[in-house]
PDB file of C-alpha atoms in Angstrom:
ATOM      1  CA  MET A  27     -22.505  -2.663 -10.494  1.00  0.00           C
ATOM      2  CA  THR A  28     -24.599   0.023  -8.838  1.00  0.00           C
ATOM      3  CA  LEU A  29     -22.935  -0.512  -5.484  1.00  0.00           C
ATOM      4  CA  VAL A  30     -19.475  -0.208  -7.052  1.00  0.00           C
ATOM      5  CA  LYS A  31     -20.400   3.161  -8.539  1.00  0.00           C
ATOM      6  CA  HIS A  32     -21.860   4.273  -5.202  1.00  0.00           C
ATOM      7  CA  GLU A  33     -18.693   3.306  -3.309  1.00  0.00           C
ATOM      8  CA  LEU A  34     -16.455   5.047  -5.837  1.00  0.00           C
ATOM      9  CA  LYS A  35     -18.565   8.194  -5.651  1.00  0.00           C
ATOM     10  CA  GLN A  36     -18.434   8.186  -1.845  1.00  0.00           C
ATOM     11  CA  SER A  37     -14.661   7.688  -1.882  1.00  0.00           C
ATOM     12  CA  LYS A  38     -13.891  10.330  -4.520  1.00  0.00           C
ATOM     13  CA  LEU A  39     -12.676  13.040  -2.147  1.00  0.00           C
ATOM     14  CA  SER A  40     -10.502  10.778   0.005  1.00  0.00           C
ATOM     15  CA  PHE A  41      -9.091   9.178  -3.157  1.00  0.00           C
ATOM     16  CA  LEU A  42      -8.049  12.547  -4.557  1.00  0.00           C
ATOM     17  CA  ILE A  43      -6.501  13.669  -1.260  1.00  0.00           C
ATOM     18  CA  TRP A  44      -4.471  10.490  -0.724  1.00  0.00           C
ATOM     19  CA  THR A  45      -3.423  10.110  -4.371  1.00  0.00           C
ATOM     20  CA  LEU A  46      -2.382  13.725  -4.904  1.00  0.00           C
ATOM     21  CA  SER A  47      -0.600  13.850  -1.539  1.00  0.00           C
ATOM     22  CA  ILE A  48       1.473  10.729  -2.251  1.00  0.00           C
ATOM     23  CA  GLY A  49       2.096  11.725  -5.869  1.00  0.00           C
ATOM     24  CA  PHE A  50       3.073  15.291  -4.932  1.00  0.00           C
ATOM     25  CA  MET A  51       5.544  14.146  -2.271  1.00  0.00           C
ATOM     26  CA  ILE A  52       7.155  11.654  -4.664  1.00  0.00           C
ATOM     27  CA  ALA A  53       7.442  14.255  -7.431  1.00  0.00           C
ATOM     28  CA  LEU A  54       8.891  16.750  -4.947  1.00  0.00           C
ATOM     29  CA  CYS A  55      11.599  14.282  -3.911  1.00  0.00           C
ATOM     30  CA  VAL A  56      12.520  13.660  -7.545  1.00  0.00           C
ATOM     31  CA  PHE A  57      12.661  17.408  -8.243  1.00  0.00           C
ATOM     32  CA  LEU A  58      15.035  17.822  -5.287  1.00  0.00           C
ATOM     33  CA  TYR A  59      17.497  15.291  -6.680  1.00  0.00           C
ATOM     34  CA  PRO A  60      19.320  17.622  -9.136  1.00  0.00           C
ATOM     35  CA  GLU A  61      19.952  20.088  -6.303  1.00  0.00           C
ATOM     36  CA  MET A  62      21.302  17.348  -4.069  1.00  0.00           C
ATOM     37  CA  SER A  63      23.200  15.290  -6.661  1.00  0.00           C
ATOM     38  CA  SER A  64      26.434  17.245  -6.200  1.00  0.00           C
ATOM     39  CA  GLN A  65      26.372  16.437  -2.476  1.00  0.00           C
ATOM     40  CA  MET A  66      25.264  12.823  -2.813  1.00  0.00           C
ATOM     41  CA  GLU A  67      28.720  11.372  -2.220  1.00  0.00           C
ATOM     42  CA  ASP A  68      28.917  13.064   1.165  1.00  0.00           C
ATOM     43  CA  VAL A  69      25.324  12.078   1.974  1.00  0.00           C
ATOM     44  CA  THR A  70      26.024   8.453   1.035  1.00  0.00           C
ATOM     45  CA  ASP A  71      29.064   8.395   3.323  1.00  0.00           C
ATOM     46  CA  ILE A  72      27.000   9.818   6.188  1.00  0.00           C
ATOM     47  CA  PHE A  73      24.246   7.228   5.770  1.00  0.00           C
ATOM     48  CA  ALA A  74      26.780   4.424   5.419  1.00  0.00           C
ATOM     49  CA  SER A  75      28.124   5.222   8.877  1.00  0.00           C
ATOM     50  CA  MET A  76      24.777   5.183  10.655  1.00  0.00           C
ATOM     51  CA  GLY A  77      24.799   1.482  11.501  1.00  0.00           C
ATOM     52  CA  SER A  78      21.409  -0.028  12.281  1.00  0.00           C
ATOM     53  CA  PHE A  79      19.537   2.943  10.838  1.00  0.00           C
ATOM     54  CA  THR A  80      21.270   2.385   7.497  1.00  0.00           C
ATOM     55  CA  ALA A  81      20.461  -1.338   7.529  1.00  0.00           C
ATOM     56  CA  ALA A  82      16.840  -0.720   8.502  1.00  0.00           C
ATOM     57  CA  PHE A  83      16.167   1.148   5.262  1.00  0.00           C
ATOM     58  CA  GLY A  84      18.486  -0.935   3.096  1.00  0.00           C
ATOM     59  CA  MET A  85      20.768   2.022   2.421  1.00  0.00           C
ATOM     60  CA  ASP A  86      23.831  -0.114   3.101  1.00  0.00           C
ATOM     61  CA  ARG A  87      23.037  -2.043  -0.107  1.00  0.00           C
ATOM     62  CA  LEU A  88      21.787   0.795  -2.314  1.00  0.00           C
ATOM     63  CA  ASN A  89      23.758   3.457  -4.135  1.00  0.00           C
ATOM     64  CA  PHE A  90      22.061   6.524  -2.729  1.00  0.00           C
ATOM     65  CA  GLY A  91      24.093   8.680  -5.116  1.00  0.00           C
ATOM     66  CA  THR A  92      22.186   7.448  -8.188  1.00  0.00           C
ATOM     67  CA  LEU A  93      18.700   8.675  -9.041  1.00  0.00           C
ATOM     68  CA  ILE A  94      17.125   5.217  -8.851  1.00  0.00           C
ATOM     69  CA  GLY A  95      18.857   4.548  -5.515  1.00  0.00           C
ATOM     70  CA  PHE A  96      17.627   7.897  -4.203  1.00  0.00           C
ATOM     71  CA  TYR A  97      14.150   7.176  -5.578  1.00  0.00           C
ATOM     72  CA  ALA A  98      14.040   3.693  -4.050  1.00  0.00           C
ATOM     73  CA  VAL A  99      14.861   4.991  -0.571  1.00  0.00           C
ATOM     74  CA  GLU A 100      13.053   8.340  -0.412  1.00  0.00           C
ATOM     75  CA  CYS A 101      10.108   7.808  -2.745  1.00  0.00           C
ATOM     76  CA  GLY A 102       9.856   4.122  -1.925  1.00  0.00           C
ATOM     77  CA  ASN A 103       9.193   4.878   1.723  1.00  0.00           C
ATOM     78  CA  ILE A 104       6.562   7.471   0.786  1.00  0.00           C
ATOM     79  CA  LEU A 105       4.731   5.088  -1.536  1.00  0.00           C
ATOM     80  CA  GLY A 106       5.252   2.123   0.760  1.00  0.00           C
ATOM     81  CA  LEU A 107       3.908   3.639   3.948  1.00  0.00           C
ATOM     82  CA  GLY A 108       1.458   6.054   2.307  1.00  0.00           C
ATOM     83  CA  GLY A 109       0.137   3.352  -0.009  1.00  0.00           C
ATOM     84  CA  ALA A 110      -0.231   0.897   2.867  1.00  0.00           C
ATOM     85  CA  PHE A 111      -2.184   3.463   4.878  1.00  0.00           C
ATOM     86  CA  TYR A 112      -4.469   4.188   1.939  1.00  0.00           C
ATOM     87  CA  ALA A 113      -5.093   0.490   1.262  1.00  0.00           C
ATOM     88  CA  ALA A 114      -5.967  -0.058   4.921  1.00  0.00           C
ATOM     89  CA  PHE A 115      -8.122   3.080   4.938  1.00  0.00           C
ATOM     90  CA  CYS A 116     -10.094   1.865   1.896  1.00  0.00           C
ATOM     91  CA  ALA A 117     -10.681  -1.690   3.073  1.00  0.00           C
ATOM     92  CA  VAL A 118     -10.995  -1.750   6.852  1.00  0.00           C
ATOM     93  CA  ALA A 119     -14.373  -0.009   7.026  1.00  0.00           C
ATOM     94  CA  VAL A 120     -15.922  -0.862   3.671  1.00  0.00           C
ATOM     95  CA  LEU A 121     -18.133  -3.682   4.996  1.00  0.00           C
ATOM     96  CA  SER A 122     -18.819  -2.274   8.445  1.00  0.00           C
ATOM     97  CA  LYS A 123     -19.675   1.311   7.580  1.00  0.00           C
ATOM     98  CA  GLU A 124     -23.289   0.422   6.729  1.00  0.00           C
ATOM     99  CA  GLU A 125     -23.841  -0.492  10.386  1.00  0.00           C
ATOM    100  CA  LYS A 126     -21.982   2.545  11.636  1.00  0.00           C
ATOM    101  CA  GLU A 127     -23.944   4.894   9.382  1.00  0.00           C
ATOM    102  CA  LYS A 128     -27.247   3.062  10.050  1.00  0.00           C
ATOM    103  CA  THR A 129     -27.791   2.333   6.350  1.00  0.00           C
ATOM    104  CA  ALA A 130     -27.525  -1.470   6.560  1.00  0.00           C
ATOM    105  CA  GLU A 131     -31.265  -1.999   6.864  1.00  0.00           C
ATOM    106  CA  PHE A 132     -31.898   0.076   3.742  1.00  0.00           C
ATOM    107  CA  LEU A 133     -29.186  -1.751   1.769  1.00  0.00           C
ATOM    108  CA  LEU A 134     -30.299  -5.245   2.733  1.00  0.00           C
ATOM    109  CA  THR A 135     -33.945  -4.623   1.805  1.00  0.00           C
ATOM    110  CA  HIS A 136     -32.918  -4.448  -1.845  1.00  0.00           C
ATOM    111  CA  PRO A 137     -33.023  -7.633  -3.974  1.00  0.00           C
ATOM    112  CA  VAL A 138     -29.287  -8.194  -3.767  1.00  0.00           C
ATOM    113  CA  SER A 139     -27.458 -11.040  -2.042  1.00  0.00           C
ATOM    114  CA  ARG A 140     -24.871 -10.500   0.654  1.00  0.00           C
ATOM    115  CA  LYS A 141     -22.267 -12.207  -1.537  1.00  0.00           C
ATOM    116  CA  ARG A 142     -22.909  -9.637  -4.230  1.00  0.00           C
ATOM    117  CA  ILE A 143     -22.572  -6.814  -1.692  1.00  0.00           C
ATOM    118  CA  VAL A 144     -19.190  -8.198  -0.599  1.00  0.00           C
ATOM    119  CA  THR A 145     -18.085  -8.699  -4.208  1.00  0.00           C
ATOM    120  CA  GLU A 146     -18.993  -5.197  -5.353  1.00  0.00           C
ATOM    121  CA  LYS A 147     -17.399  -3.578  -2.314  1.00  0.00           C
ATOM    122  CA  LEU A 148     -14.241  -5.616  -2.923  1.00  0.00           C
ATOM    123  CA  ILE A 149     -14.182  -4.526  -6.572  1.00  0.00           C
ATOM    124  CA  SER A 150     -14.468  -0.883  -5.520  1.00  0.00           C
ATOM    125  CA  VAL A 151     -11.505  -1.242  -3.141  1.00  0.00           C
ATOM    126  CA  ILE A 152      -9.364  -2.830  -5.861  1.00  0.00           C
ATOM    127  CA  ILE A 153     -10.322  -0.115  -8.359  1.00  0.00           C
ATOM    128  CA  LEU A 154      -9.381   2.664  -5.904  1.00  0.00           C
ATOM    129  CA  ILE A 155      -6.005   1.123  -5.048  1.00  0.00           C
ATOM    130  CA  THR A 156      -5.230   0.378  -8.698  1.00  0.00           C
ATOM    131  CA  ALA A 157      -6.187   3.878  -9.842  1.00  0.00           C
ATOM    132  CA  MET A 158      -4.073   5.446  -7.097  1.00  0.00           C
ATOM    133  CA  ASN A 159      -1.027   3.425  -8.173  1.00  0.00           C
ATOM    134  CA  VAL A 160      -1.493   4.202 -11.870  1.00  0.00           C
ATOM    135  CA  ILE A 161      -1.698   7.946 -11.198  1.00  0.00           C
ATOM    136  CA  VAL A 162       1.262   7.927  -8.810  1.00  0.00           C
ATOM    137  CA  TYR A 163       3.312   5.908 -11.312  1.00  0.00           C
ATOM    138  CA  ALA A 164       2.489   8.402 -14.067  1.00  0.00           C
ATOM    139  CA  LEU A 165       3.477  11.325 -11.828  1.00  0.00           C
ATOM    140  CA  ALA A 166       6.747   9.592 -10.929  1.00  0.00           C
ATOM    141  CA  VAL A 167       7.653   8.940 -14.574  1.00  0.00           C
ATOM    142  CA  GLY A 168       6.621  12.481 -15.468  1.00  0.00           C
ATOM    143  CA  SER A 169       8.829  13.920 -12.738  1.00  0.00           C
ATOM    144  CA  PHE A 170      11.824  11.968 -14.109  1.00  0.00           C
ATOM    145  CA  ALA A 171      11.155  13.468 -17.542  1.00  0.00           C
ATOM    146  CA  ALA A 172      10.758  16.943 -16.020  1.00  0.00           C
ATOM    147  CA  ILE A 173      14.307  16.880 -14.642  1.00  0.00           C
ATOM    148  CA  ASP A 174      15.574  15.422 -17.938  1.00  0.00           C
ATOM    149  CA  GLU A 175      16.568  12.047 -16.493  1.00  0.00           C
ATOM    150  CA  THR A 176      16.184   8.661 -18.158  1.00  0.00           C
ATOM    151  CA  VAL A 177      13.653   6.440 -16.436  1.00  0.00           C
ATOM    152  CA  PRO A 178      15.156   3.039 -15.498  1.00  0.00           C
ATOM    153  CA  MET A 179      11.986   1.226 -16.524  1.00  0.00           C
ATOM    154  CA  LYS A 180      12.800  -2.256 -15.225  1.00  0.00           C
ATOM    155  CA  GLU A 181      13.673  -1.079 -11.722  1.00  0.00           C
ATOM    156  CA  MET A 182      10.777   1.373 -11.642  1.00  0.00           C
ATOM    157  CA  ASN A 183       8.297  -1.272 -12.761  1.00  0.00           C
ATOM    158  CA  LEU A 184       9.527  -3.847 -10.259  1.00  0.00           C
ATOM    159  CA  LEU A 185       9.356  -1.360  -7.388  1.00  0.00           C
ATOM    160  CA  HIS A 186       5.864  -0.178  -8.228  1.00  0.00           C
ATOM    161  CA  ILE A 187       4.551  -3.705  -8.835  1.00  0.00           C
ATOM    162  CA  ALA A 188       5.911  -4.778  -5.440  1.00  0.00           C
ATOM    163  CA  TYR A 189       4.261  -1.860  -3.663  1.00  0.00           C
ATOM    164  CA  TYR A 190       0.992  -2.482  -5.502  1.00  0.00           C
ATOM    165  CA  LEU A 191       0.940  -6.150  -4.443  1.00  0.00           C
ATOM    166  CA  MET A 192       1.778  -5.113  -0.877  1.00  0.00           C
ATOM    167  CA  GLN A 193      -1.179  -2.726  -0.843  1.00  0.00           C
ATOM    168  CA  ILE A 194      -3.484  -5.438  -2.209  1.00  0.00           C
ATOM    169  CA  GLU A 195      -2.355  -7.796   0.561  1.00  0.00           C
ATOM    170  CA  ILE A 196      -2.983  -5.214   3.273  1.00  0.00           C
ATOM    171  CA  ALA A 197      -6.347  -4.425   1.702  1.00  0.00           C
ATOM    172  CA  GLY A 198      -7.217  -8.138   1.711  1.00  0.00           C
ATOM    173  CA  ILE A 199      -6.376  -8.463   5.399  1.00  0.00           C
ATOM    174  CA  CYS A 200      -8.296  -5.313   6.301  1.00  0.00           C
ATOM    175  CA  PHE A 201     -11.222  -6.402   4.128  1.00  0.00           C
ATOM    176  CA  GLY A 202     -11.469  -9.530   6.252  1.00  0.00           C
ATOM    177  CA  ILE A 203     -11.303  -7.443   9.440  1.00  0.00           C
ATOM    178  CA  SER A 204     -14.056  -5.181   8.109  1.00  0.00           C
ATOM    179  CA  ALA A 205     -16.551  -8.044   8.191  1.00  0.00           C
ATOM    180  CA  PHE A 206     -15.990  -8.505  11.938  1.00  0.00           C
ATOM    181  CA  VAL A 207     -16.112  -4.929  13.229  1.00  0.00           C
ATOM    182  CA  ARG A 208     -19.249  -2.839  13.527  1.00  0.00           C
ATOM    183  CA  LYS A 209     -17.967   0.703  13.873  1.00  0.00           C
ATOM    184  CA  GLY A 210     -15.594   0.879  10.916  1.00  0.00           C
ATOM    185  CA  ASN A 211     -12.583   1.706  13.075  1.00  0.00           C
ATOM    186  CA  ILE A 212      -9.994   3.179  10.696  1.00  0.00           C
ATOM    187  CA  GLY A 213      -7.400   3.050  13.470  1.00  0.00           C
ATOM    188  CA  ILE A 214      -7.316  -0.755  13.328  1.00  0.00           C
ATOM    189  CA  GLY A 215      -6.221  -0.728   9.700  1.00  0.00           C
ATOM    190  CA  LEU A 216      -3.719   2.106  10.045  1.00  0.00           C
ATOM    191  CA  GLY A 217      -2.270   0.530  13.187  1.00  0.00           C
ATOM    192  CA  MET A 218      -1.861  -2.830  11.474  1.00  0.00           C
ATOM    193  CA  ALA A 219      -0.115  -1.221   8.470  1.00  0.00           C
ATOM    194  CA  THR A 220       2.258   0.593  10.823  1.00  0.00           C
ATOM    195  CA  ILE A 221       3.106  -2.594  12.724  1.00  0.00           C
ATOM    196  CA  LEU A 222       3.814  -4.490   9.500  1.00  0.00           C
ATOM    197  CA  TYR A 223       6.082  -1.656   8.348  1.00  0.00           C
ATOM    198  CA  PHE A 224       8.125  -1.717  11.544  1.00  0.00           C
ATOM    199  CA  LEU A 225       8.350  -5.521  11.504  1.00  0.00           C
ATOM    200  CA  ASN A 226      10.225  -5.190   8.222  1.00  0.00           C
ATOM    201  CA  LEU A 227      12.611  -2.638   9.761  1.00  0.00           C
ATOM    202  CA  VAL A 228      13.331  -5.056  12.604  1.00  0.00           C
ATOM    203  CA  ALA A 229      13.939  -7.856  10.087  1.00  0.00           C
ATOM    204  CA  ASN A 230      16.472  -5.643   8.274  1.00  0.00           C
ATOM    205  CA  ILE A 231      18.344  -4.763  11.460  1.00  0.00           C
ATOM    206  CA  THR A 232      18.531  -8.163  13.167  1.00  0.00           C
ATOM    207  CA  GLU A 233      19.514 -11.358  11.367  1.00  0.00           C
ATOM    208  CA  SER A 234      17.691 -13.464  13.958  1.00  0.00           C
ATOM    209  CA  ALA A 235      14.462 -11.658  13.014  1.00  0.00           C
ATOM    210  CA  GLU A 236      14.694 -12.234   9.244  1.00  0.00           C
ATOM    211  CA  PHE A 237      11.779 -14.680   9.516  1.00  0.00           C
ATOM    212  CA  LEU A 238       9.551 -11.616   9.949  1.00  0.00           C
ATOM    213  CA  LYS A 239       9.852 -11.025   6.205  1.00  0.00           C
ATOM    214  CA  TYR A 240       7.551 -14.028   5.769  1.00  0.00           C
ATOM    215  CA  ILE A 241       4.954 -12.241   7.905  1.00  0.00           C
ATOM    216  CA  THR A 242       5.047  -8.661   6.650  1.00  0.00           C
ATOM    217  CA  PRO A 243       4.231  -7.728   3.032  1.00  0.00           C
ATOM    218  CA  PHE A 244       6.920  -5.046   3.223  1.00  0.00           C
ATOM    219  CA  GLY A 245       9.397  -7.936   3.046  1.00  0.00           C
ATOM    220  CA  TYR A 246       8.989  -8.299  -0.717  1.00  0.00           C
ATOM    221  CA  CYS A 247       9.031  -4.518  -1.241  1.00  0.00           C
ATOM    222  CA  GLU A 248      12.616  -4.187  -0.028  1.00  0.00           C
ATOM    223  CA  ALA A 249      14.198  -1.949  -2.658  1.00  0.00           C
ATOM    224  CA  ALA A 250      17.736  -3.138  -1.918  1.00  0.00           C
ATOM    225  CA  ASP A 251      16.770  -6.763  -2.601  1.00  0.00           C
ATOM    226  CA  ILE A 252      14.844  -5.846  -5.746  1.00  0.00           C
ATOM    227  CA  MET A 253      17.764  -3.823  -7.120  1.00  0.00           C
ATOM    228  CA  ALA A 254      20.318  -6.513  -6.271  1.00  0.00           C
ATOM    229  CA  ASP A 255      18.337  -9.467  -7.641  1.00  0.00           C
ATOM    230  CA  GLY A 256      16.671  -7.718 -10.555  1.00  0.00           C
ATOM    231  CA  ASN A 257      13.378  -9.452  -9.769  1.00  0.00           C
ATOM    232  CA  LEU A 258      10.774  -9.941  -7.066  1.00  0.00           C
ATOM    233  CA  ASP A 259      10.855 -12.658  -4.427  1.00  0.00           C
ATOM    234  CA  LYS A 260       8.213 -15.079  -5.726  1.00  0.00           C
ATOM    235  CA  THR A 261       8.116 -17.059  -2.474  1.00  0.00           C
ATOM    236  CA  LEU A 262       7.277 -14.040  -0.344  1.00  0.00           C
ATOM    237  CA  ILE A 263       4.761 -12.786  -2.905  1.00  0.00           C
ATOM    238  CA  GLY A 264       3.138 -16.231  -3.030  1.00  0.00           C
ATOM    239  CA  ILE A 265       2.732 -16.206   0.759  1.00  0.00           C
ATOM    240  CA  GLY A 266       1.366 -12.679   0.603  1.00  0.00           C
ATOM    241  CA  MET A 267      -1.213 -13.498  -2.040  1.00  0.00           C
ATOM    242  CA  ALA A 268      -2.293 -16.585  -0.064  1.00  0.00           C
ATOM    243  CA  VAL A 269      -2.845 -14.339   2.961  1.00  0.00           C
ATOM    244  CA  THR A 270      -4.831 -11.956   0.744  1.00  0.00           C
ATOM    245  CA  VAL A 271      -7.109 -14.743  -0.474  1.00  0.00           C
ATOM    246  CA  CYS A 272      -7.627 -15.955   3.116  1.00  0.00           C
ATOM    247  CA  GLY A 273      -8.600 -12.458   4.261  1.00  0.00           C
ATOM    248  CA  ILE A 274     -11.090 -12.035   1.422  1.00  0.00           C
ATOM    249  CA  ALA A 275     -12.529 -15.531   1.930  1.00  0.00           C
ATOM    250  CA  ARG A 276     -12.973 -14.818   5.628  1.00  0.00           C
ATOM    251  CA  ALA A 277     -14.899 -11.664   4.745  1.00  0.00           C
ATOM    252  CA  TYR A 278     -17.323 -13.643   2.564  1.00  0.00           C
ATOM    253  CA  ILE A 279     -17.841 -16.322   5.206  1.00  0.00           C
ATOM    254  CA  LYS A 280     -18.390 -13.886   8.064  1.00  0.00           C
ATOM    255  CA  TYR A 281     -20.506 -11.291   6.244  1.00  0.00           C
ATOM    256  CA  THR A 282     -22.934 -13.823   4.770  1.00  0.00           C
ATOM    257  CA  LYS A 283     -23.680 -15.158   8.272  1.00  0.00           C
ATOM    258  CA  LYS A 284     -23.328 -11.952  10.255  1.00  0.00           C
ATOM    259  CA  ASP A 285     -26.187 -10.523  12.294  1.00  0.00           C
ATOM    260  CA  ILE A 286     -26.148  -7.060  10.755  1.00  0.00           C
ATOM    261  CA  GLN A 287     -27.713  -4.356  12.903  1.00  0.00           C
TER     262      GLN A 287
END
């Protein structure tokens, strides 16, 4: 697992920056809740009258006046978009950066198969995303305790599991892309994550576009649906995990046959 350790060491700084940034922003939102709780009724009424904007973020189906409703909207968007960006950032260049940095020739001269290279790089991506989510989850729970609020464990767990699976799906897609590009273009991954995020907003606003939830992984991270149903949409998650497997499989197929320069 030498390559795994090498990848983790190389990614240490970016991991700390992304993880602490997301965790800090989530904790800050939770700390703001006690100051805003007395005005939440007015805020809820304002959001309820904002039409399409309210529907886009599911605030028409969430009680923004409760801590978990506030957390699902404010912190959910931070973890959703920030986590998606980090997953894309980790995966989209992990296979191509050797060519960009001109270290491919050195790596491939070692007695290690290309399949093993792909496997160890994939493991490193999964470890980084998992570690980020564990730390952010701990900071979120800690921030609830800091303001002396009871943590609604079921809702919290469902939300964080959904966002974790979403990040794994985006990482799987970007991992597949990484095998095809040569310059490790981070913009491709971040752009794709942004598009998938906005597809979910469109699906929330327009009934005729609800089919988009079967395309974007943000579809099964919809806090309003999770809170209302008390569980995750297994159909959407199943589709998402199938897409993840396809992305990873494509990476193996392409990288093992690729003319690496």
